Coordinates of C-alpha atoms in Angstrom, one line a residue:
Chain A
X336 CA -4.6 81.7 47.3
X337 CA -2.9 83.2 50.4
X338 CA 0.2 81.1 50.1
X339 CA 2.0 78.3 48.2
X340 CA 4.4 75.8 49.6
X341 CA 7.4 74.8 47.6
X342 CA 11.1 74.1 47.6
X343 CA 13.6 77.0 47.4
X344 CA 16.6 76.3 45.2
X345 CA 19.5 78.8 45.4
X346 CA 21.2 79.4 42.0
X347 CA 23.6 81.9 40.3
X348 CA 22.5 84.1 37.4
X349 CA 24.3 85.8 34.6
X350 CA 22.7 89.2 35.7
X351 CA 24.2 88.5 39.3
X352 CA 27.7 87.8 37.9
X353 CA 27.5 91.1 35.9
X354 CA 26.2 93.0 39.0
X355 CA 28.9 91.6 41.1
X356 CA 31.6 93.1 39.0
X357 CA 30.2 96.6 39.8
X358 CA 30.4 95.5 43.5
X359 CA 28.1 93.6 45.9
X360 CA 26.9 96.9 47.6
X361 CA 25.6 98.1 44.2
X362 CA 21.8 98.4 43.7
X363 CA 22.1 96.0 40.7
X364 CA 23.4 93.3 42.9
X365 CA 21.1 93.7 45.7
X366 CA 18.2 93.8 43.2
X367 CA 19.2 90.7 41.4
X368 CA 19.9 88.6 44.5
X369 CA 16.4 89.5 45.7
X370 CA 14.7 88.5 42.7
X371 CA 12.8 85.2 42.7
X372 CA 12.1 83.2 39.6
X373 CA 8.8 81.6 39.9
X374 CA 6.3 79.7 37.5
X375 CA 4.0 82.1 35.8
X376 CA 0.9 80.1 36.8
X377 CA 1.9 80.1 40.6
X378 CA 2.4 83.9 40.3
X379 CA -1.3 84.3 38.9
X380 CA -2.5 81.8 41.6
X381 CA -1.2 84.2 44.3
X382 CA -2.6 87.1 42.6
X383 CA 0.7 88.5 41.9
X384 CA 2.1 90.4 38.6
X385 CA 5.5 90.3 37.4
X386 CA 7.7 92.6 39.4
X387 CA 5.5 92.5 42.5
X388 CA 6.7 91.5 45.9
X389 CA 6.4 88.4 47.8
X390 CA 7.4 87.1 51.1
X391 CA 9.3 83.7 51.4
X392 CA 9.1 81.9 54.8
X393 CA 11.2 79.0 55.8
X394 CA 11.7 77.5 59.3
X395 CA 14.7 79.7 59.7
X396 CA 13.6 83.2 58.6
X397 CA 11.8 85.2 56.1
X398 CA 12.6 87.5 53.2
X399 CA 10.8 89.8 50.9
X400 CA 11.6 89.2 47.2
X401 CA 10.6 90.6 43.8
X402 CA 8.9 88.0 41.4
X403 CA 10.1 87.2 38.1
X404 CA 8.0 84.7 35.9
X405 CA 10.1 81.9 34.4
X406 CA 9.9 78.6 32.8
X407 CA 10.4 76.6 35.8
X408 CA 8.4 73.8 37.6
X409 CA 5.5 75.0 39.8
X410 CA 6.7 73.6 43.0
X411 CA 10.3 75.2 42.6
X412 CA 11.3 78.7 43.6
X413 CA 14.8 80.0 42.3
X414 CA 16.6 82.7 44.1
X415 CA 20.2 83.9 43.5
X416 CA 22.5 82.8 46.3
X417 CA 23.3 86.1 48.3
X418 CA 22.1 88.2 51.3
X419 CA 18.5 87.8 50.6
X420 CA 18.6 83.9 50.3
X421 CA 20.9 83.7 53.4
X422 CA 17.9 85.1 55.6
X423 CA 16.1 81.7 54.8
X424 CA 18.9 79.1 55.3
X425 CA 19.7 77.5 58.5
X426 CA 23.1 76.5 59.9
X427 CA 22.5 72.6 60.3
X428 CA 24.6 70.9 57.7
X429 CA 23.7 67.3 58.6
X430 CA 27.3 66.6 59.2
X431 CA 28.3 67.5 55.5
X432 CA 29.6 71.2 56.2
X433 CA 27.1 72.5 53.7
X434 CA 23.6 73.8 54.8
X435 CA 20.5 73.1 52.8
X436 CA 20.9 75.6 49.8
X437 CA 19.0 73.4 47.5
X438 CA 15.5 72.0 48.1
X439 CA 14.7 74.0 51.3
X440 CA 11.0 73.9 52.1
X441 CA 9.4 77.3 52.0
X442 CA 6.0 79.1 51.6
X443 CA 5.5 81.9 49.3
X444 CA 2.9 84.7 49.9
X445 CA 2.1 87.9 48.5
X446 CA 3.7 91.1 50.4
X447 CA 2.4 94.5 50.6
X448 CA 4.3 96.0 53.2
X449 CA 7.3 98.2 53.3
X450 CA 11.0 96.8 53.3
X451 CA 14.1 98.6 54.6
X452 CA 15.0 100.0 51.3
X453 CA 11.9 101.8 50.6
X454 CA 12.6 104.9 52.6
X455 CA 15.8 105.5 50.5
Chain B
X584 CA 30.3 81.3 29.1
X585 CA 34.2 81.3 29.4
X586 CA 33.9 77.4 30.2
X587 CA 31.7 77.0 27.1
X588 CA 33.9 78.8 24.6
X589 CA 37.3 77.9 26.0
X590 CA 37.2 74.5 27.8
X591 CA 34.1 72.5 27.0
X592 CA 31.4 73.0 24.4
X593 CA 32.8 75.1 21.7
X594 CA 36.5 74.4 22.3
X595 CA 38.5 73.0 19.5
X596 CA 41.5 70.5 20.4
X597 CA 43.9 67.8 19.1
X598 CA 41.1 65.1 19.3
X599 CA 38.2 67.5 18.8
X600 CA 39.1 69.6 15.6
X601 CA 35.4 70.1 14.8
X602 CA 34.6 71.8 18.1
X603 CA 31.0 71.8 19.0
X604 CA 30.1 69.7 15.9
X605 CA 32.3 66.8 17.3
X606 CA 30.7 66.6 20.6
X607 CA 27.4 65.6 22.2
X608 CA 26.1 67.7 25.2
X609 CA 23.6 66.3 27.5
X610 CA 22.2 68.4 30.3
X611 CA 20.5 66.8 33.2
X612 CA 18.8 69.5 35.4
X613 CA 15.6 70.4 37.2
X614 CA 14.8 73.4 34.9
X615 CA 15.6 74.6 31.5
X616 CA 18.7 76.8 31.8
X617 CA 20.7 78.7 29.1
X618 CA 23.1 75.7 29.1
X619 CA 20.3 73.2 28.6
X620 CA 19.1 75.3 25.5
X621 CA 22.6 74.9 24.0
X622 CA 22.7 71.0 24.6
X623 CA 21.8 68.2 22.2
X624 CA 19.7 66.7 24.8
X625 CA 17.9 68.1 28.0
X626 CA 16.7 65.7 30.6
X627 CA 14.5 67.4 33.1
X628 CA 14.6 65.4 36.4
X629 CA 12.6 65.8 39.5
X630 CA 14.3 67.5 42.4
X631 CA 16.3 65.3 44.7
X632 CA 16.6 62.5 42.4
X633 CA 20.3 62.4 41.7
X634 CA 21.0 59.4 43.6
X635 CA 18.1 57.5 41.8
X636 CA 19.5 58.6 38.3
X637 CA 23.1 57.5 39.0
X638 CA 21.8 54.1 40.3
X639 CA 19.8 53.7 37.2
X640 CA 22.6 54.6 34.9
X641 CA 25.0 52.2 36.6
X642 CA 22.4 49.5 36.2
X643 CA 21.8 50.3 32.5
X644 CA 25.5 50.4 31.7
X645 CA 25.8 46.8 33.2
X646 CA 22.9 45.7 31.1
X647 CA 20.7 45.1 34.1
X648 CA 17.0 45.3 33.8
X649 CA 15.3 48.0 36.3
X650 CA 12.9 45.6 38.1
X651 CA 10.3 48.2 39.0
X652 CA 10.4 50.1 35.9
X653 CA 8.1 49.2 32.9
X654 CA 10.6 48.9 29.9
X655 CA 7.9 50.6 27.5
X656 CA 6.3 53.4 29.5
X657 CA 8.5 53.5 32.7
X658 CA 10.3 56.7 33.9
X659 CA 13.1 57.3 36.3
X660 CA 13.3 60.6 38.1
X661 CA 10.4 61.9 35.8
X662 CA 12.4 61.1 32.6
X663 CA 11.5 58.1 30.3
X664 CA 13.5 54.9 30.6
X665 CA 14.2 55.2 27.1
X666 CA 16.0 58.4 27.3
X667 CA 18.2 57.0 30.1
X668 CA 19.0 54.0 28.0
X669 CA 20.1 56.3 25.1
X670 CA 22.4 58.3 27.5
X671 CA 23.8 55.0 29.0
X672 CA 24.7 54.0 25.4
X673 CA 26.1 57.3 24.6
X674 CA 28.3 57.4 27.5
X675 CA 29.5 53.8 27.0
X676 CA 30.3 54.5 23.3
X677 CA 32.0 58.0 23.5
X678 CA 35.7 58.3 23.2
X679 CA 36.2 60.7 26.0
X680 CA 33.4 61.6 28.4
X681 CA 33.3 64.1 31.1
X682 CA 30.6 64.7 33.7
X683 CA 30.6 68.3 35.0
X684 CA 28.6 68.3 38.2
X685 CA 27.5 71.3 40.3
X686 CA 26.3 72.2 43.8
X687 CA 22.8 71.0 42.6
X688 CA 24.3 67.4 42.9
X689 CA 26.4 68.1 46.1
X690 CA 23.9 70.0 48.1
X691 CA 20.7 68.4 47.2
X692 CA 19.0 65.4 49.0
X693 CA 21.7 62.6 49.3
X694 CA 24.6 65.2 49.3
X695 CA 28.0 63.4 49.7
X696 CA 26.2 60.1 48.8
X697 CA 25.4 61.3 45.5
X698 CA 29.0 62.1 44.8
X699 CA 30.1 58.7 46.1
X700 CA 27.7 57.2 43.5
X701 CA 28.5 59.4 40.7
X702 CA 32.2 58.5 41.1
X703 CA 31.4 54.7 41.2
X704 CA 29.5 55.3 37.9
X705 CA 32.6 57.0 36.4
X706 CA 34.8 54.3 37.7
X707 CA 32.7 51.6 36.1
X708 CA 32.4 53.7 32.8
X709 CA 36.2 53.5 32.5
X710 CA 36.0 49.8 31.9
X711 CA 34.4 50.8 28.4
X712 CA 35.9 54.1 27.6
X713 CA 37.8 57.1 29.0
X714 CA 35.5 59.1 31.4
X715 CA 36.1 61.9 34.1
X716 CA 33.9 63.8 36.6
X717 CA 34.9 67.3 37.4
X718 CA 33.1 69.5 40.0
X719 CA 32.0 73.1 38.6
X720 CA 33.5 75.3 41.2
X721 CA 31.7 78.4 42.0
X722 CA 34.4 80.9 42.7
X723 CA 38.1 81.6 41.4
X724 CA 40.7 79.2 43.1
X725 CA 38.4 77.3 45.4
X726 CA 40.3 74.3 44.1
X727 CA 43.6 76.0 45.3
X728 CA 42.7 75.9 48.8
X729 CA 41.6 72.3 48.7
X730 CA 45.0 71.4 47.0
X731 CA 47.1 73.2 49.4
X732 CA 45.2 72.0 52.5
X733 CA 45.4 68.4 51.3
X734 CA 49.0 68.8 50.3
X735 CA 49.8 70.3 53.9
X736 CA 47.4 68.2 56.0
X737 CA 46.1 65.2 54.1
X738 CA 42.5 66.9 54.2
X739 CA 40.8 69.1 51.8
X740 CA 38.7 71.3 54.1
X741 CA 37.2 71.6 57.6
X742 CA 40.6 71.1 59.1
X743 CA 41.2 71.8 62.8
X744 CA 44.6 72.5 64.2
X745 CA 43.7 73.4 67.8
X746 CA 45.4 70.3 69.1
X747 CA 48.6 71.2 67.3
X748 CA 48.0 68.7 64.6
X749 CA 45.4 68.5 61.7
X750 CA 42.0 66.9 62.4
X751 CA 39.3 66.5 59.7
X752 CA 35.5 66.4 60.4
X753 CA 32.9 68.0 58.2
X754 CA 29.9 69.0 60.3
X755 CA 32.2 69.4 63.2
X756 CA 35.0 71.6 62.1
X757 CA 33.4 73.1 59.0
X758 CA 32.6 77.0 59.3
X759 CA 29.0 77.0 59.1
X760 CA 28.7 74.4 61.7
X761 CA 31.2 76.2 64.0
X762 CA 29.5 79.5 63.7
X763 CA 26.1 78.0 64.1
X764 CA 27.1 76.6 67.3
X765 CA 28.7 79.8 68.3
X766 CA 32.1 78.0 69.2
X767 CA 34.2 80.6 67.4
X768 CA 35.3 83.7 69.4
X769 CA 37.5 85.4 66.6
X770 CA 37.6 85.1 62.9
X771 CA 40.4 85.7 60.3
X772 CA 38.7 85.8 56.8
X773 CA 41.1 85.6 53.9
X774 CA 39.9 86.1 50.3
X775 CA 36.2 85.2 50.8
X776 CA 32.9 86.9 51.7
X777 CA 31.0 85.2 54.4
X778 CA 28.6 88.3 54.6
X779 CA 27.2 87.2 51.1
X780 CA 27.5 83.3 51.4
X781 CA 26.8 82.2 54.8
X782 CA 23.4 81.6 56.5
X783 CA 22.0 84.5 58.5
X784 CA 22.6 83.0 62.0
X785 CA 26.3 82.4 61.0
X786 CA 26.7 86.0 59.8
X787 CA 25.2 87.4 63.0
X788 CA 27.7 85.5 65.0
X789 CA 30.6 86.7 63.0
X790 CA 29.3 90.3 63.6
X791 CA 29.4 89.8 67.3
X792 CA 33.0 88.7 67.5
X793 CA 36.3 90.3 66.4
X794 CA 36.6 89.7 62.6
X795 CA 39.6 90.6 60.5
X796 CA 39.4 90.5 56.8
X797 CA 42.1 90.6 54.1
X798 CA 40.2 91.6 51.1
X799 CA 40.9 93.8 48.0
X800 CA 37.3 94.8 47.4
X801 CA 34.4 96.3 49.3
X802 CA 31.9 93.5 49.8
X803 CA 29.1 92.3 52.0
X804 CA 31.7 91.4 55.0
X805 CA 33.9 94.6 54.9
X806 CA 31.2 97.1 56.2
X807 CA 30.9 95.4 59.6
X808 CA 34.2 93.6 60.1
X809 CA 36.4 95.1 63.0
X810 CA 39.5 95.3 60.9
X811 CA 39.8 95.2 57.1
X812 CA 43.3 94.9 55.7
X813 CA 43.2 95.9 52.0
X814 CA 45.5 93.8 49.9
X815 CA 46.9 93.6 46.3
X816 CA 44.8 91.1 44.2
X817 CA 46.6 88.3 42.8
X818 CA 47.2 88.4 39.1
X819 CA 47.0 92.3 39.1
X820 CA 48.9 93.7 42.1
X821 CA 50.8 90.7 43.1
X822 CA 52.1 87.4 41.7
X823 CA 50.6 84.2 42.8
X824 CA 49.2 80.8 41.7
X825 CA 45.6 79.8 40.8
X826 CA 44.4 76.3 40.6
X827 CA 42.1 75.8 37.6
X828 CA 39.1 73.6 38.5
X829 CA 40.7 70.7 36.4
X830 CA 43.4 70.9 39.0
X831 CA 46.0 72.7 36.8
X832 CA 48.0 75.3 38.6
X833 CA 48.7 78.3 36.7
X834 CA 51.1 81.0 37.8
X835 CA 50.1 84.6 37.4
X836 CA 52.3 87.7 37.2
X837 CA 52.1 91.0 38.9
X838 CA 50.9 93.4 36.3
X839 CA 50.9 96.8 38.0
X840 CA 52.3 98.3 41.2
X841 CA 49.5 98.3 43.9
X842 CA 49.5 100.4 46.9
X843 CA 48.8 97.5 49.2
X844 CA 50.7 94.5 50.2
X845 CA 50.0 91.0 49.1
X846 CA 48.1 88.4 51.1
X847 CA 51.5 86.6 51.6
X848 CA 53.2 89.6 52.8
X849 CA 50.4 90.6 55.4
X850 CA 50.3 87.0 56.6
X851 CA 54.2 86.8 56.9
X852 CA 54.2 90.1 58.9
X853 CA 51.4 88.9 61.2
X854 CA 53.0 85.7 61.8
X855 CA 56.5 87.4 62.7
X856 CA 54.6 89.8 64.9
X857 CA 52.9 86.9 66.8
X858 CA 56.1 84.8 67.0
X859 CA 58.0 87.6 68.4
X860 CA 55.3 88.9 70.7

């Protein structure tokens, strides 16, 4: 399967909270906020193994994430709120002041290219 | 975990001397979380069904029959009607109930209407018992700015002073909307990190305009802000007041001397400089 559609839900994780204490510029924070929790069967359907990278596309942008299998519904993808998730979120708030941080329609697909951090 | 141990699940109080044993914890969420694992009951609902759930609970608490749901096999939001009936009974019969709700309720489908309905549910529950709803705030002292703005202007957020008097309109004067429409031509950021929390287009606009940041730490805004003024963190290098998320103000002391001024000292100096310009 080349891609799977689903809904992105931004969350906070305990690992993110711990990494934040070390600083938001730390590799730990950057890594955790770019880690997507996905249903294990969805990962298999995409031909991805745990720890492999995938690309999320939304109507507002795209982001490369590392996949972590989790006990979550198949149609939901969970990504910590942070710089990676922000690449996918639009600025329309529907008059509420808050954009769509929960339930944004996205597509998940395998990613084999390089990212900005690879050269370092 | 601090909330669990000190304030909610495990905490012992005058009327809850047995701590966790004297409480029932119910978690309603779209996925199994560590909080759900620690609960007595976990109801896994379908995403975007908050409005449906609150409506169903209101009906069940009033003793009404849900017309389109089979009493034996029916479900609401992906959870059996029986489970909702048990929850409604539990909420009605408890001595003191609290609904802690997070951004999953406020930011998912229905948004502010979800909260309106939740608060209606809580109001109706108070006919039977004592019940509260408390929003779980994401960061320290978010409640504080809501309190101070409300006390000063009558409005909790998204307040515009451009006409010399406060005006309130989320969607028009809220930060994401104003940055998204590129209406802002200078930004003064105090004690928050838009580089980490705002959508990409909003951050890109901030990067193009003069952005001044008052911040004690390096974060995802300070590397590109035009001016960063380091300040002493409240409760460490400066005295101050935090508002706990149940709206209790807590005074914090200065613990150590810090090489930087407090937020208040910087703001006061800037105000005097502008007033005397």
